[in-house]
Amino acid sequence: AEARRAVHTLKSNARYVGLMKMAEAAERLEQLARDGKLQALKNNLKGLVEMIDRVIHWTEMIQRSR
């Protein structure tokens, strides 16, 4: 339930700021969590983490350029 809530929140926030690929990835993970497929969720988490890392890097670059 905790994993499902976490990826649901991330999905909603990603959609809100227009990060649709991230929202879609989070939605897939949310479905896995809902279905109780925690090993599959864990196996597919890397792609979402990589997207988050790219967004963090991008925002850091913007901050430095100001």
PDB file of N, CA and C in Angstrom, residues 28-61:
ATOM      1  N   ARG A  28       2.520   2.788 -14.486  1.00  0.00           N
ATOM      2  CA  ARG A  28       2.806   1.355 -14.644  1.00  0.00           C
ATOM      3  C   ARG A  28       3.220   0.746 -13.305  1.00  0.00           C
ATOM      4  N   LEU A  29       4.069   1.463 -12.567  1.00  0.00           N
ATOM      5  CA  LEU A  29       4.498   0.960 -11.262  1.00  0.00           C
ATOM      6  C   LEU A  29       3.339   0.936 -10.276  1.00  0.00           C
ATOM      7  N   GLU A  30       2.462   1.913 -10.357  1.00  0.00           N
ATOM      8  CA  GLU A  30       1.293   1.937  -9.481  1.00  0.00           C
ATOM      9  C   GLU A  30       0.424   0.700  -9.727  1.00  0.00           C
ATOM     10  N   GLN A  31       0.249   0.333 -10.984  1.00  0.00           N
ATOM     11  CA  GLN A  31      -0.549  -0.852 -11.316  1.00  0.00           C
ATOM     12  C   GLN A  31       0.108  -2.116 -10.757  1.00  0.00           C
ATOM     13  N   LEU A  32       1.426  -2.204 -10.881  1.00  0.00           N
ATOM     14  CA  LEU A  32       2.132  -3.362 -10.319  1.00  0.00           C
ATOM     15  C   LEU A  32       1.941  -3.435  -8.808  1.00  0.00           C
ATOM     16  N   ALA A  33       2.029  -2.289  -8.156  1.00  0.00           N
ATOM     17  CA  ALA A  33       1.835  -2.258  -6.704  1.00  0.00           C
ATOM     18  C   ALA A  33       0.402  -2.644  -6.355  1.00  0.00           C
ATOM     19  N   ARG A  34      -0.551  -2.128  -7.103  1.00  0.00           N
ATOM     20  CA  ARG A  34      -1.968  -2.442  -6.862  1.00  0.00           C
ATOM     21  C   ARG A  34      -2.218  -3.937  -7.000  1.00  0.00           C
ATOM     22  N   ASP A  35      -1.530  -4.558  -7.970  1.00  0.00           N
ATOM     23  CA  ASP A  35      -1.689  -5.988  -8.216  1.00  0.00           C
ATOM     24  C   ASP A  35      -0.855  -6.847  -7.272  1.00  0.00           C
ATOM     25  N   GLY A  36      -0.091  -6.196  -6.385  1.00  0.00           N
ATOM     26  CA  GLY A  36       0.736  -6.936  -5.437  1.00  0.00           C
ATOM     27  C   GLY A  36       1.982  -7.545  -6.049  1.00  0.00           C
ATOM     28  N   LYS A  37       2.388  -7.054  -7.208  1.00  0.00           N
ATOM     29  CA  LYS A  37       3.567  -7.577  -7.914  1.00  0.00           C
ATOM     30  C   LYS A  37       4.788  -6.759  -7.516  1.00  0.00           C
ATOM     31  N   LEU A  38       5.174  -6.886  -6.257  1.00  0.00           N
ATOM     32  CA  LEU A  38       6.236  -6.043  -5.715  1.00  0.00           C
ATOM     33  C   LEU A  38       7.600  -6.349  -6.320  1.00  0.00           C
ATOM     34  N   GLN A  39       7.877  -7.598  -6.656  1.00  0.00           N
ATOM     35  CA  GLN A  39       9.162  -7.910  -7.288  1.00  0.00           C
ATOM     36  C   GLN A  39       9.243  -7.268  -8.670  1.00  0.00           C
ATOM     37  N   ALA A  40       8.154  -7.320  -9.425  1.00  0.00           N
ATOM     38  CA  ALA A  40       8.128  -6.674 -10.740  1.00  0.00           C
ATOM     39  C   ALA A  40       8.263  -5.162 -10.585  1.00  0.00           C
ATOM     40  N   LEU A  41       7.625  -4.603  -9.563  1.00  0.00           N
ATOM     41  CA  LEU A  41       7.758  -3.175  -9.295  1.00  0.00           C
ATOM     42  C   LEU A  41       9.218  -2.831  -9.026  1.00  0.00           C
ATOM     43  N   LYS A  42       9.843  -3.612  -8.181  1.00  0.00           N
ATOM     44  CA  LYS A  42      11.255  -3.380  -7.852  1.00  0.00           C
ATOM     45  C   LYS A  42      12.126  -3.498  -9.097  1.00  0.00           C
ATOM     46  N   ASN A  43      11.849  -4.478  -9.930  1.00  0.00           N
ATOM     47  CA  ASN A  43      12.642  -4.685 -11.151  1.00  0.00           C
ATOM     48  C   ASN A  43      12.479  -3.541 -12.142  1.00  0.00           C
ATOM     49  N   ASN A  44      11.344  -2.855 -12.125  1.00  0.00           N
ATOM     50  CA  ASN A  44      11.066  -1.785 -13.080  1.00  0.00           C
ATOM     51  C   ASN A  44      11.303  -0.392 -12.513  1.00  0.00           C
ATOM     52  N   LEU A  45      11.753  -0.301 -11.297  1.00  0.00           N
ATOM     53  CA  LEU A  45      11.937   0.986 -10.636  1.00  0.00           C
ATOM     54  C   LEU A  45      13.104   1.785 -11.203  1.00  0.00           C
ATOM     55  N   LYS A  46      14.110   1.094 -11.724  1.00  0.00           N
ATOM     56  CA  LYS A  46      15.319   1.762 -12.197  1.00  0.00           C
ATOM     57  C   LYS A  46      15.025   2.835 -13.253  1.00  0.00           C
ATOM     58  N   GLY A  47      14.140   2.543 -14.184  1.00  0.00           N
ATOM     59  CA  GLY A  47      13.817   3.510 -15.234  1.00  0.00           C
ATOM     60  C   GLY A  47      13.223   4.795 -14.674  1.00  0.00           C
ATOM     61  N   LEU A  48      12.348   4.655 -13.691  1.00  0.00           N
ATOM     62  CA  LEU A  48      11.737   5.828 -13.075  1.00  0.00           C
ATOM     63  C   LEU A  48      12.775   6.623 -12.293  1.00  0.00           C
ATOM     64  N   VAL A  49      13.639   5.935 -11.589  1.00  0.00           N
ATOM     65  CA  VAL A  49      14.700   6.616 -10.828  1.00  0.00           C
ATOM     66  C   VAL A  49      15.609   7.390 -11.776  1.00  0.00           C
ATOM     67  N   GLU A  50      15.918   6.813 -12.930  1.00  0.00           N
ATOM     68  CA  GLU A  50      16.753   7.502 -13.915  1.00  0.00           C
ATOM     69  C   GLU A  50      16.067   8.769 -14.423  1.00  0.00           C
ATOM     70  N   MET A  51      14.758   8.708 -14.641  1.00  0.00           N
ATOM     71  CA  MET A  51      14.023   9.907 -15.069  1.00  0.00           C
ATOM     72  C   MET A  51      14.078  10.985 -13.986  1.00  0.00           C
ATOM     73  N   ILE A  52      13.900  10.584 -12.752  1.00  0.00           N
ATOM     74  CA  ILE A  52      13.960  11.537 -11.643  1.00  0.00           C
ATOM     75  C   ILE A  52      15.338  12.171 -11.571  1.00  0.00           C
ATOM     76  N   ASP A  53      16.373  11.364 -11.735  1.00  0.00           N
ATOM     77  CA  ASP A  53      17.740  11.899 -11.716  1.00  0.00           C
ATOM     78  C   ASP A  53      17.956  12.921 -12.831  1.00  0.00           C
ATOM     79  N   ARG A  54      17.403  12.650 -14.024  1.00  0.00           N
ATOM     80  CA  ARG A  54      17.541  13.607 -15.137  1.00  0.00           C
ATOM     81  C   ARG A  54      16.835  14.917 -14.834  1.00  0.00           C
ATOM     82  N   VAL A  55      15.670  14.847 -14.213  1.00  0.00           N
ATOM     83  CA  VAL A  55      14.943  16.069 -13.854  1.00  0.00           C
ATOM     84  C   VAL A  55      15.715  16.854 -12.805  1.00  0.00           C
ATOM     85  N   ILE A  56      16.270  16.167 -11.819  1.00  0.00           N
ATOM     86  CA  ILE A  56      17.078  16.838 -10.793  1.00  0.00           C
ATOM     87  C   ILE A  56      18.274  17.529 -11.441  1.00  0.00           C
ATOM     88  N   HIS A  57      18.967  16.820 -12.326  1.00  0.00           N
ATOM     89  CA  HIS A  57      20.126  17.396 -13.007  1.00  0.00           C
ATOM     90  C   HIS A  57      19.712  18.625 -13.812  1.00  0.00           C
ATOM     91  N   TRP A  58      18.619  18.534 -14.535  1.00  0.00           N
ATOM     92  CA  TRP A  58      18.122  19.637 -15.345  1.00  0.00           C
ATOM     93  C   TRP A  58      17.805  20.850 -14.469  1.00  0.00           C
ATOM     94  N   THR A  59      17.121  20.637 -13.353  1.00  0.00           N
ATOM     95  CA  THR A  59      16.782  21.772 -12.484  1.00  0.00           C
ATOM     96  C   THR A  59      18.028  22.384 -11.857  1.00  0.00           C
ATOM     97  N   GLU A  60      19.024  21.561 -11.538  1.00  0.00           N
ATOM     98  CA  GLU A  60      20.281  22.099 -11.005  1.00  0.00           C
ATOM     99  C   GLU A  60      20.980  22.961 -12.048  1.00  0.00           C
ATOM    100  N   MET A  61      20.951  22.529 -13.302  1.00  0.00           N
ATOM    101  CA  MET A  61      21.573  23.320 -14.367  1.00  0.00           C
ATOM    102  C   MET A  61      20.864  24.656 -14.520  1.00  0.00           C
TER     103      MET A  61
END
